[in-house]
Short mmCIF file of C-alpha atoms in Angstrom, two decimals:
data_model
loop_
_atom_site.label_atom_id
_atom_site.label_comp_id
_atom_site.label_asym_id
_atom_site.label_seq_id
_atom_site.Cartn_x
_atom_site.Cartn_y
_atom_site.Cartn_z
CA MET C 27 89.90 130.19 147.79
CA GLU C 28 89.74 130.61 144.12
CA SER C 29 91.68 133.67 142.56
CA TYR C 30 92.41 134.62 139.08
CA PHE C 31 95.23 137.00 137.85
CA ASP C 32 94.00 138.98 134.83
CA ILE C 33 96.42 140.39 132.00
CA SER C 34 95.98 143.89 131.06
CA ILE C 35 96.53 145.15 127.57
CA TRP C 36 99.98 146.42 128.62
CA GLY C 37 100.72 142.81 129.42
CA LEU C 38 100.12 141.86 126.03
CA VAL C 39 102.26 144.76 124.63
CA ALA C 40 105.05 143.47 126.82
CA SER C 41 104.61 140.16 125.31
CA VAL C 42 104.93 141.43 121.70
CA VAL C 43 107.92 143.61 122.69
CA MET C 44 109.80 140.40 123.94
CA VAL C 45 109.20 138.87 120.39
CA LEU C 46 110.22 142.14 118.80
CA VAL C 47 113.50 141.99 120.76
CA ALA C 48 113.99 138.13 119.80
CA ALA C 49 113.25 138.96 116.15
CA GLY C 50 115.94 141.70 116.24
CA ILE C 51 118.54 139.60 117.64
CA SER C 52 117.55 137.04 114.58
CA ALA C 53 117.82 139.59 112.28
CA LEU C 54 121.21 140.75 113.49
CA MET C 55 122.30 137.06 113.57
CA ARG C 56 120.89 136.59 109.98
CA THR C 57 119.06 133.45 110.85
CA GLY C 58 116.46 134.18 108.42
CA VAL C 59 113.47 133.64 110.85
CA ALA C 60 112.76 137.23 111.97
CA LYS C 61 109.95 137.90 109.52
CA SER C 62 108.37 134.63 110.06
CA LEU C 63 108.66 135.11 113.67
CA ILE C 64 106.82 138.35 113.81
CA TRP C 65 104.16 137.15 111.19
CA ALA C 66 103.61 134.01 113.26
CA THR C 67 103.22 136.25 116.48
CA ALA C 68 100.71 138.67 114.87
CA ARG C 69 98.50 135.87 113.45
CA SER C 70 98.64 134.12 116.82
CA LEU C 71 97.50 136.92 118.79
CA VAL C 72 94.74 137.82 116.09
CA GLN C 73 93.50 134.06 115.89
CA LEU C 74 93.45 133.65 119.76
CA LEU C 75 91.61 136.79 120.31
CA ALA C 76 89.10 136.27 117.60
CA MET C 77 88.44 132.56 118.98
CA GLY C 78 88.09 134.12 122.47
CA PHE C 79 85.36 136.39 121.35
CA ILE C 80 83.87 133.28 119.25
CA LEU C 81 83.80 131.38 122.52
CA GLU C 82 82.34 133.73 124.59
CA TYR C 83 79.63 134.18 122.24
CA VAL C 84 78.86 130.43 121.74
CA ILE C 85 79.14 129.77 125.53
CA ARG C 86 76.64 132.46 126.45
CA GLN C 87 74.28 131.25 123.82
CA ASN C 88 74.53 127.63 124.89
CA ASN C 89 73.13 126.35 121.56
CA VAL C 90 74.06 122.82 120.55
CA TRP C 91 73.99 123.94 116.73
CA LEU C 92 76.43 126.51 117.33
CA VAL C 93 78.63 123.94 119.22
CA ILE C 94 78.29 121.59 116.19
CA GLY C 95 79.21 124.21 113.65
CA LEU C 96 82.31 125.39 115.42
CA ILE C 97 83.50 121.82 115.91
CA THR C 98 82.80 121.17 112.10
CA LEU C 99 85.05 124.32 111.29
CA MET C 100 87.99 123.13 113.66
CA LEU C 101 87.84 119.69 111.98
CA LEU C 102 88.04 121.10 108.17
CA ALA C 103 90.71 123.60 109.63
CA ALA C 104 92.71 120.46 111.14
CA VAL C 105 92.40 118.62 107.92
CA GLN C 106 93.84 121.57 105.84
CA ILE C 107 96.83 121.74 108.23
CA THR C 108 97.51 118.11 108.33
CA MET C 109 97.78 118.08 104.49
CA GLY C 110 99.74 121.29 104.48
CA ARG C 111 102.26 119.96 106.73
CA ALA C 112 102.34 116.52 105.33
CA THR C 113 105.28 116.69 103.05
CA GLY C 114 105.51 114.07 100.24
CA ALA C 115 101.93 113.03 100.51
CA PRO C 116 100.00 112.81 97.24
CA LYS C 117 96.91 114.68 96.36
CA GLY C 118 93.26 113.07 96.93
CA LEU C 119 93.68 112.31 100.77
CA VAL C 120 91.46 114.91 101.99
CA GLY C 121 88.42 112.82 102.22
CA ILE C 122 90.27 109.92 103.90
CA VAL C 123 91.97 112.23 106.66
CA LEU C 124 88.41 114.15 107.01
CA LEU C 125 86.71 110.61 107.57
CA SER C 126 89.49 109.45 110.10
CA LEU C 127 89.35 112.68 112.19
CA VAL C 128 85.65 112.61 112.49
CA VAL C 129 85.29 109.10 113.44
CA THR C 130 87.98 109.11 116.09
CA MET C 131 87.05 112.74 117.28
CA LEU C 132 83.35 111.64 117.92
CA LEU C 133 84.83 108.43 119.59
CA MET C 134 87.16 110.32 121.70
CA LEU C 135 84.54 112.96 122.67
CA ALA C 136 81.81 110.56 123.38
CA ILE C 137 84.32 108.59 125.78
CA VAL C 138 86.01 111.63 127.62
CA ALA C 139 83.25 114.14 127.62
CA GLU C 140 80.17 111.85 128.12
CA LEU C 141 81.46 108.88 130.09
CA ILE C 142 84.36 110.36 131.97
CA VAL C 143 83.43 114.04 132.72
CA ARG C 144 79.66 114.09 132.04
CA PRO C 145 78.75 117.62 131.89
CA LYS C 146 75.17 118.97 131.77
CA PRO C 147 74.10 119.63 129.14
CA TRP C 148 75.90 117.00 127.34
CA TYR C 149 77.08 119.55 124.63
CA ALA C 150 78.42 122.17 127.34
CA PRO C 151 80.33 124.48 125.02
CA GLN C 152 82.81 125.48 127.79
CA LEU C 153 84.11 121.98 128.06
CA VAL C 154 83.23 120.30 124.31
CA ILE C 155 85.02 123.13 122.57
CA PRO C 156 88.17 123.23 124.13
CA LEU C 157 88.53 119.73 124.57
CA THR C 158 88.16 119.39 120.88
CA GLY C 159 90.80 122.24 120.31
CA MET C 160 93.44 120.19 122.52
CA LEU C 161 92.61 116.92 120.75
CA LEU C 162 92.85 118.19 117.30
CA GLY C 163 95.80 120.58 118.17
CA ASN C 164 98.11 117.55 119.58
CA THR C 165 96.93 115.13 116.83
CA VAL C 166 97.35 117.18 113.57
CA SER C 167 101.42 117.29 113.97
CA ALA C 168 101.39 113.66 114.63
CA LEU C 169 99.14 112.60 111.63
CA ALA C 170 101.18 114.84 109.24
CA LEU C 171 104.31 113.42 110.63
CA GLY C 172 102.82 109.77 109.96
CA LEU C 173 101.69 110.56 106.78
CA SER C 174 105.12 111.93 105.63
CA ARG C 175 106.98 108.98 107.17
CA PHE C 176 104.70 106.39 105.47
CA PHE C 177 105.13 107.62 101.86
CA GLU C 178 108.88 108.46 102.58
CA SER C 179 109.47 104.95 103.60
CA MET C 180 107.62 103.34 100.74
CA ARG C 181 109.61 105.28 98.22
CA GLU C 182 112.95 104.42 100.18
CA ARG C 183 111.70 100.56 100.14
CA TYR C 184 111.11 100.55 96.21
CA ALA C 185 113.36 97.59 95.52
CA GLU C 186 112.52 95.74 98.78
CA VAL C 187 108.69 95.95 98.27
CA ASN C 188 109.11 94.82 94.45
CA THR C 189 111.05 92.01 95.58
CA MET C 190 108.24 90.90 98.14
CA LEU C 191 105.71 91.06 95.61
CA ALA C 192 107.67 89.07 93.25
CA LEU C 193 108.00 86.35 95.99
CA GLY C 194 104.30 86.31 96.54
CA ALA C 195 103.56 89.05 99.44
CA THR C 196 100.32 90.70 99.69
CA LYS C 197 99.98 94.39 99.28
CA TRP C 198 99.46 94.26 103.22
CA GLU C 199 102.44 92.36 103.76
CA ALA C 200 104.62 94.46 101.50
CA ALA C 201 103.48 97.85 103.23
CA LYS C 202 103.42 96.72 106.68
CA PRO C 203 106.96 97.66 107.76
CA SER C 204 106.25 101.14 106.41
CA MET C 205 102.88 101.27 108.10
CA ILE C 206 104.53 100.31 111.55
CA SER C 207 107.20 102.95 110.99
CA SER C 208 104.53 105.37 110.58
CA ILE C 209 102.23 104.84 113.10
CA ARG C 210 105.25 104.44 115.54
CA LEU C 211 106.75 107.83 114.52
CA GLY C 212 103.33 109.59 114.86
CA LEU C 213 103.02 108.27 118.32
CA LEU C 214 106.45 109.27 119.67
CA PRO C 215 105.45 112.72 120.82
CA SER C 216 102.52 111.52 122.70
CA ILE C 217 104.38 108.88 124.51
CA ALA C 218 107.19 111.57 125.34
CA MET C 219 104.53 113.96 126.78
CA LEU C 220 103.06 111.00 128.83
CA ALA C 221 106.35 110.27 130.24
CA SER C 222 107.54 113.73 131.04
CA SER C 223 104.47 115.20 132.39
CA GLY C 224 104.48 116.08 136.12
CA ILE C 225 108.18 115.53 136.39
CA VAL C 226 109.77 117.74 133.64
CA THR C 227 106.64 119.75 132.28
CA ILE C 228 103.43 120.81 133.62
CA PRO C 229 101.00 120.56 130.41
CA GLY C 230 98.89 123.46 129.29
CA MET C 231 95.70 122.45 130.75
CA MET C 232 96.90 121.79 134.11
CA SER C 233 98.77 124.98 134.43
CA GLY C 234 95.76 126.99 133.09
CA GLN C 235 93.43 125.34 135.66
CA ILE C 236 95.84 126.20 138.39
CA ILE C 237 96.33 129.68 137.34
CA ALA C 238 92.60 130.14 137.22
CA GLY C 239 92.43 128.96 140.85
CA LYS C 240 91.38 125.26 140.53
CA SER C 241 92.75 122.66 142.86
CA PRO C 242 95.79 121.29 141.65
CA VAL C 243 94.84 117.63 142.16
CA SER C 244 91.81 118.43 140.28
CA ALA C 245 93.82 120.01 137.46
CA ALA C 246 96.09 116.80 137.31
CA LYS C 247 93.27 114.64 136.75
CA TYR C 248 91.89 116.61 133.80
CA GLN C 249 95.33 117.01 132.31
CA PHE C 250 95.83 113.02 132.50
CA VAL C 251 92.40 112.61 130.81
CA ILE C 252 93.40 114.93 128.00
CA LEU C 253 97.13 113.28 127.55
CA ALA C 254 95.51 109.68 127.53
CA ALA C 255 92.84 110.82 124.99
CA VAL C 256 95.46 112.64 122.73
CA ALA C 257 97.49 109.26 122.77
CA ALA C 258 94.55 106.94 121.77
CA LEU C 259 93.24 109.53 119.41
CA THR C 260 96.50 109.86 117.41
CA LEU C 261 97.05 105.84 117.45
CA VAL C 262 93.61 105.23 116.26
CA ALA C 263 93.47 108.11 113.78
CA ASP C 264 96.94 107.23 112.17
CA SER C 265 96.11 103.55 111.98
CA ILE C 266 92.87 104.29 110.29
CA ILE C 267 94.31 106.50 107.54
CA ILE C 268 97.47 104.45 106.81
CA ALA C 269 94.96 101.44 106.44
CA LEU C 270 92.90 103.16 104.14
CA ILE C 271 95.56 104.89 101.91
CA TYR C 272 98.41 102.04 101.66
CA ARG C 273 96.56 100.45 98.57
CA ARG C 274 97.44 103.56 96.76
CA CYS C 275 100.88 102.62 96.47
CA PHE C 276 99.95 99.66 94.38
CA ILE C 277 98.49 99.62 90.85
CA SER C 278 97.55 95.89 90.79
CA TYR C 279 98.36 92.75 92.93
CA ASP C 280 101.83 92.68 91.59
CA ARG C 281 102.67 96.25 90.52
CA TYR C 282 104.08 98.76 93.09
CA PHE C 283 103.74 102.56 92.24
CA VAL C 284 103.94 105.30 94.95
CA PRO C 285 102.20 108.61 93.75
CA GLU C 286 104.17 111.70 93.47
CA PRO C 287 103.98 114.38 96.17
CA ALA C 288 101.30 116.99 95.53
CA LYS C 289 102.67 120.31 94.06
CA LYS C 290 101.32 123.33 92.73
CA LEU C 291 101.82 123.92 89.18
CA SER C 292 103.50 127.21 87.79
CA PHE C 293 102.66 129.01 84.55
CA LYS C 294 105.46 127.64 82.92
CA ASP C 295 104.11 123.99 83.55
CA LEU C 296 100.65 125.00 82.53
CA VAL C 297 101.94 126.46 79.09
CA GLN C 298 104.03 123.23 78.78
CA LEU C 299 100.95 121.02 79.77
CA ARG C 300 98.85 122.97 77.14
CA LYS C 301 101.53 122.46 74.40
CA ASP C 302 101.43 118.59 75.15
CA VAL C 303 97.69 118.50 74.99
CA HIS C 304 97.48 120.55 71.89
CA PRO C 305 100.65 120.14 69.89
CA ASN C 306 99.37 122.06 66.84
CA GLU C 307 98.21 124.90 68.56
CA LYS C 308 99.56 128.19 67.08
CA SER C 309 102.33 129.99 68.97
CA ASP C 310 100.27 133.50 68.94
CA GLU C 311 97.71 131.72 70.96
CA VAL C 312 100.09 130.72 73.44
CA ARG C 313 101.48 134.10 73.67
CA ARG C 314 98.08 135.40 74.27
CA ALA C 315 97.32 133.21 76.99
CA ALA C 316 100.75 134.21 78.53
CA ALA C 317 99.70 137.97 77.94
CA GLN C 318 96.21 137.36 79.67
CA GLU C 319 97.94 135.54 82.77
CA GLN C 320 100.35 138.49 83.26
CA ARG C 321 97.54 141.10 83.22
CA ALA C 322 95.75 138.92 85.62
CA ARG C 323 98.78 138.97 88.04
CA THR C 324 99.38 142.77 87.83
CA ARG C 325 95.68 143.57 88.98
#
């Protein structure tokens, strides 16, 4: 017999109170994360409730274009989050990351949804959208970790790469150790989750289905499919991204240069850049530009 235990508004309030207590303890200990914890909690609550209302509407409408549109927004958000977390990655990788995620997501959705689960209709929003969210959510962190590791390794191996190029190695041969290190590091969380699932942890999808009253055996099968898909998606997406970006570390067949990490320019940097471009520009014009920037900030 299926049963479901609903959470009242007071349950949500109790959850928020728990976080506030934890934030209070953090503030007393001066760990510096109290404000971040409160902000992240508020943001999470708003985002989850908003997604709940959106999903309810999309499932009720059962329209293929709404499903495709929502998946597109999720993909764009995943790219933005990946680039935001990939420390040390240069600018200009958005297109490559988006292409890799689109290709691998379509492949995984086609295999998992259409060959394994086989819902009717094929775009069933109650399956396809949560499945997309779980795949992207577990893959984004791994991709960001892999990108960070690749460029970090390429910078650490500066002398080694130059030596390999001088001895006649190709770009692929010179970058291969960093590529392997990146893919391996990005895949470690998925391997750890596969190894510990069912013994140490009961993952989210399996727990959710059991709480909703589904058969534990059926929930276990669903969870295994998701974990296997996440591991495959992470490996394929990371491999595609690294294979497409490793050439950016080389100017020519024998010249090695790792792009600098992307960073935001401050107003001081912009003024200095303007002076470098226009060295004969009058100082009063520079001061006028600074005054205009200051007025814009105060507004």
